[in-house]
Coordinates of C-alpha atoms in Angstrom, one line a residue:
M1 CA -51.6 53.5 -62.8
P2 CA -51.7 57.2 -63.9
S3 CA -48.4 58.7 -65.1
R4 CA -46.6 60.9 -62.6
R5 CA -47.5 64.5 -63.0
V6 CA -44.6 66.8 -63.9
V7 CA -44.8 69.8 -61.6
T8 CA -41.8 72.0 -62.7
G9 CA -41.0 70.7 -66.1
R10 CA -37.4 70.4 -65.1
S11 CA -35.1 67.5 -65.7
Q12 CA -35.5 64.4 -63.5
Q13 CA -31.9 63.3 -64.2
P14 CA -29.6 64.4 -61.4
R15 CA -26.7 65.7 -63.5
K16 CA -28.9 67.5 -66.0
R17 CA -31.0 69.0 -63.1
F18 CA -27.9 70.4 -61.4
A19 CA -26.7 72.0 -64.6
E20 CA -30.2 73.4 -65.2
E21 CA -30.5 74.9 -61.8
L22 CA -27.2 76.6 -62.2
R23 CA -28.3 78.2 -65.5
L24 CA -31.6 79.3 -64.1
L25 CA -30.0 81.0 -61.1
R26 CA -27.5 82.8 -63.2
N27 CA -30.0 83.9 -65.8
A28 CA -32.3 85.2 -63.1
R29 CA -29.6 87.6 -62.1
G30 CA -29.0 88.6 -65.7
E31 CA -25.3 87.8 -65.5
T32 CA -22.9 86.4 -68.0
L33 CA -20.5 83.6 -67.2
R34 CA -17.7 86.0 -67.3
E35 CA -19.4 88.3 -64.8
L36 CA -20.2 85.4 -62.5
A37 CA -16.6 84.2 -62.7
E38 CA -15.3 87.6 -61.7
Q39 CA -17.6 87.6 -58.6
L40 CA -16.6 84.1 -57.5
G41 CA -12.9 84.0 -58.5
W42 CA -13.4 80.9 -60.6
T43 CA -12.9 80.6 -64.3
A44 CA -15.7 81.2 -66.8
S45 CA -14.7 77.9 -68.5
A46 CA -15.2 75.9 -65.3
L47 CA -18.6 77.5 -64.6
G48 CA -19.6 77.0 -68.3
K49 CA -18.8 73.2 -68.1
M50 CA -20.9 72.9 -65.0
E51 CA -23.8 74.6 -66.7
S52 CA -23.5 72.4 -69.8
G53 CA -23.4 69.3 -67.6
S54 CA -20.0 68.2 -69.0
N55 CA -18.3 68.7 -65.6
L56 CA -19.7 68.8 -62.1
G57 CA -17.0 70.9 -60.6
S58 CA -16.0 70.6 -56.9
P59 CA -18.0 70.7 -53.7
E60 CA -16.2 73.9 -52.8
L61 CA -17.5 75.5 -55.9
A62 CA -21.0 74.3 -55.3
E63 CA -20.8 75.8 -51.8
A64 CA -19.5 79.1 -53.2
L65 CA -22.4 79.2 -55.6
D66 CA -24.8 78.5 -52.8
T67 CA -23.5 81.4 -50.8
Y68 CA -23.5 83.7 -53.8
Y69 CA -27.1 82.9 -54.9
G70 CA -28.4 82.7 -51.3
T71 CA -29.5 79.1 -51.6
P72 CA -27.8 77.6 -48.5
G73 CA -27.2 73.9 -49.1
L74 CA -29.4 73.5 -52.2
L75 CA -26.7 73.4 -54.8
L76 CA -24.3 71.3 -52.7
A77 CA -27.1 68.8 -52.2
L78 CA -27.8 68.7 -55.9
W79 CA -24.1 68.3 -56.6
E80 CA -23.9 65.3 -54.2
V81 CA -26.9 63.6 -55.8
A82 CA -25.4 64.3 -59.3
M83 CA -22.1 62.8 -58.2
G84 CA -23.8 59.6 -57.1
D85 CA -25.8 59.3 -60.3
N86 CA -25.0 56.2 -62.2
S87 CA -26.8 57.2 -65.4
Q88 CA -23.6 58.5 -66.9
F89 CA -22.3 54.9 -67.0
K90 CA -23.3 52.4 -69.7
E91 CA -26.3 50.3 -68.8
Q92 CA -24.2 47.1 -68.5
Y93 CA -22.3 48.5 -65.5
R94 CA -25.2 50.1 -63.6
R95 CA -26.5 47.0 -61.8
Y96 CA -23.0 46.0 -60.9
M97 CA -22.3 49.4 -59.4
E98 CA -25.5 49.3 -57.4
R99 CA -24.3 46.0 -55.8
E100 CA -20.8 47.3 -55.4
A101 CA -22.0 50.2 -53.3
E102 CA -23.5 47.6 -50.9
A103 CA -20.5 45.2 -50.7
V104 CA -18.6 44.7 -47.5
T105 CA -15.6 43.0 -49.2
M106 CA -14.3 43.2 -52.7
W107 CA -11.6 41.0 -54.5
H108 CA -10.3 42.0 -57.9
Y109 CA -8.0 40.5 -60.4
A110 CA -6.6 43.0 -62.9
A111 CA -5.3 41.4 -66.1
S112 CA -4.1 44.5 -68.0
A113 CA -5.1 47.8 -66.3
P114 CA -5.4 49.1 -62.8
P115 CA -8.9 48.7 -61.4
G116 CA -11.0 51.8 -62.1
L117 CA -11.2 52.5 -58.4
L118 CA -7.4 52.9 -58.3
Q119 CA -6.8 54.9 -61.4
T120 CA -5.5 58.5 -61.5
P121 CA -7.2 61.1 -63.7
A122 CA -4.5 60.8 -66.4
Y123 CA -4.7 57.1 -66.5
A124 CA -8.5 57.1 -66.7
R125 CA -8.4 59.7 -69.5
A126 CA -5.8 57.7 -71.5
A127 CA -7.7 54.4 -71.0
L128 CA -11.1 55.9 -72.0
A129 CA -9.6 57.7 -75.0
A130 CA -8.0 54.5 -76.2
G131 CA -11.6 53.1 -76.1
G132 CA -12.7 55.7 -78.6
L133 CA -14.1 58.5 -76.4
F134 CA -13.1 62.1 -77.0
G135 CA -14.3 65.7 -76.2
E136 CA -16.9 66.4 -73.6
K137 CA -18.0 62.7 -73.5
L138 CA -14.5 61.7 -72.6
E139 CA -14.3 64.3 -69.8
E140 CA -17.7 63.2 -68.5
Q141 CA -16.7 59.6 -68.3
V142 CA -13.3 60.5 -66.7
E143 CA -15.2 62.4 -64.0
A144 CA -17.7 59.6 -63.5
R145 CA -14.9 57.0 -63.1
L146 CA -13.0 59.2 -60.6
S147 CA -16.1 59.8 -58.6
R148 CA -16.2 56.1 -57.8
R149 CA -12.9 56.3 -55.9
K150 CA -14.9 57.8 -53.0
L151 CA -16.2 54.3 -52.3
L152 CA -12.8 53.3 -50.9
E153 CA -12.3 56.5 -49.0
D154 CA -15.4 56.6 -46.9
K155 CA -15.2 55.9 -43.2
D156 CA -17.1 52.6 -43.8
A157 CA -15.2 51.7 -46.9
P158 CA -15.2 48.0 -47.8
T159 CA -12.1 45.8 -47.7
F160 CA -10.5 45.8 -51.1
R161 CA -8.0 43.1 -52.2
V162 CA -6.4 43.4 -55.6
I163 CA -4.2 41.1 -57.6
L164 CA -2.4 43.0 -60.3
S165 CA -0.9 41.0 -63.2
E166 CA 2.6 42.3 -63.9
A167 CA 1.3 43.3 -67.3
V168 CA -0.6 46.1 -65.5
L169 CA 2.6 47.6 -64.2
R170 CA 4.5 47.1 -67.5
T171 CA 1.9 48.8 -69.8
Q172 CA 3.0 52.4 -69.4
L173 CA 1.3 55.6 -70.3
A174 CA 2.9 57.7 -73.1
D175 CA 3.7 60.6 -70.7
P176 CA 6.3 59.4 -68.1
R177 CA 5.0 61.9 -65.6
D178 CA 1.5 60.5 -65.8
W179 CA 2.8 57.0 -65.5
Q180 CA 4.9 57.9 -62.5
E181 CA 1.8 59.5 -60.9
Q182 CA -0.2 56.3 -61.4
L183 CA 2.5 54.1 -59.8
E184 CA 2.8 56.5 -56.9
Y185 CA -0.9 56.4 -56.4
L186 CA -0.8 52.6 -56.3
L187 CA 1.9 52.8 -53.6
E188 CA -0.2 55.3 -51.7
T189 CA -3.2 53.0 -51.7
C190 CA -1.0 50.1 -50.5
D191 CA -0.7 51.9 -47.2
R192 CA -4.5 52.2 -46.6
P193 CA -5.7 49.7 -44.0
N194 CA -8.7 48.6 -46.1
I195 CA -6.7 47.9 -49.3
T196 CA -4.3 45.0 -50.1
I197 CA -2.4 44.9 -53.4
Q198 CA -0.5 41.8 -54.6
V199 CA 1.5 41.6 -57.8
L200 CA 1.3 38.4 -59.9
P201 CA 4.7 38.4 -61.7
F202 CA 5.3 37.1 -65.2
S203 CA 7.6 34.5 -63.6
A204 CA 4.6 32.7 -62.1
G205 CA 3.8 31.4 -65.6
P206 CA 0.3 30.5 -66.8
H207 CA -2.4 30.8 -64.2
P208 CA -6.2 30.3 -64.1
L209 CA -7.1 34.0 -64.6
M210 CA -4.7 34.9 -67.3
N211 CA -7.3 36.4 -69.6
T212 CA -10.1 37.2 -67.2
A213 CA -10.5 40.5 -65.3
V214 CA -12.9 39.7 -62.5
M215 CA -14.3 41.3 -59.4
F216 CA -16.0 39.5 -56.5
L217 CA -18.4 41.2 -54.1
R218 CA -19.3 39.8 -50.7
M219 CA -22.6 41.2 -49.7
P220 CA -24.0 42.0 -46.2
D221 CA -26.0 38.7 -46.3
S222 CA -22.7 36.8 -46.9
S223 CA -23.6 35.9 -50.5
T224 CA -20.9 36.5 -53.1
L225 CA -21.4 37.9 -56.6
A226 CA -18.9 38.0 -59.5
Y227 CA -18.4 40.5 -62.2
S228 CA -16.3 39.7 -65.3
E229 CA -15.6 42.2 -68.1
N230 CA -13.7 42.9 -71.3
D231 CA -13.5 45.9 -73.5
L232 CA -16.9 45.2 -75.0
R233 CA -19.1 44.1 -72.2
G234 CA -19.4 43.2 -68.6
E235 CA -21.4 40.4 -66.9
L236 CA -22.8 40.2 -63.4
I237 CA -22.7 36.5 -62.3
E238 CA -24.9 35.4 -59.4
E239 CA -25.2 31.6 -60.1
Y240 CA -23.6 30.0 -57.1
E241 CA -21.6 27.3 -58.9
T242 CA -20.1 29.7 -61.4
V243 CA -19.1 32.1 -58.7
E244 CA -17.5 29.3 -56.8
H245 CA -15.6 28.1 -59.8
L246 CA -14.3 31.6 -60.5
Q247 CA -13.4 32.1 -56.9
R248 CA -11.3 28.9 -56.8
R249 CA -9.4 30.2 -59.9
Y250 CA -8.9 33.5 -58.0
D251 CA -7.5 31.7 -55.0
A252 CA -5.2 29.6 -57.1
S253 CA -3.9 32.8 -58.8
R254 CA -3.4 34.5 -55.5
D255 CA -1.3 31.6 -54.3
L256 CA 1.2 32.5 -57.1
A257 CA 1.3 36.2 -56.3
L258 CA 3.9 38.1 -54.3
S259 CA 3.1 39.0 -50.7
P260 CA 1.8 42.5 -50.1
A261 CA 5.2 43.6 -48.8
E262 CA 7.0 42.1 -51.8
S263 CA 4.4 43.5 -54.1
R264 CA 5.0 47.0 -52.7
K265 CA 8.7 46.6 -53.4
A266 CA 8.0 45.4 -56.9
I267 CA 5.9 48.5 -57.7
M268 CA 8.7 50.7 -56.2
R269 CA 11.3 49.0 -58.5
I270 CA 9.2 49.6 -61.6
L271 CA 8.6 53.2 -60.4
E272 CA 12.4 53.7 -60.3
E273 CA 12.6 52.6 -63.9
V274 CA 10.4 55.4 -65.1
P275 CA 12.6 57.8 -67.1
C276 CA 13.1 61.2 -65.5
E277 CA 12.2 64.3 -67.3
P278 CA 15.4 66.0 -68.6
S279 CA 16.4 69.1 -66.6
T280 CA 16.1 72.5 -68.3

């Protein structure tokens, strides 16, 4: 089969293509980033990060650029495609994320950290930095992680059930304000109709998933997949017997967890323990 002919010579990767189009449009006008920022009322720094591909910006900014350049809908469409691009994630996660986007129900057991889908920007940044990322790569991965939260906010969002080990709620961020924001976000998500959060307290003792962070995806054809991960790698599990074994362990652990109502109270109690900032 002959190779595909490249027509424009521009990048075929959504994030890079979006950044490239922004640079081409600005250069065609002969403007500097500072001049463009003055015209739009946004900062030159924000526009520069978009053009470098380190940050995608917001849909409002993409729309403002469409209006300014006279490209109605083009940049917003490229922004949407770039936001949905999984190539910024490590290869080991991409297949899982493709299946996750199709799932109708998801169950998660979190052993030590809130699920990525329920993390605030500050928590995601701290967690990724602890894993060794920094600079533009860190900010790119923070944005990529936060973009996934949209999965639970869409009109047809899947049902999402989470069991949080109490360790998740006791491993605080260095900044009390950031940690308070994370706990408040968990409380907010508790109130969404498609999300159920249960806390598995230390008092429950040893349980079948103590050292295993795992997610189950129920697909439209009623099949169920499992995904287990640690700091080094993730594994998508499709073998029926293994998935069933993990699901039995999940069910046994859920039997030990607090009810959703009691779990909400537990999160509130921990939130109340967060030290207040001293008044000035």
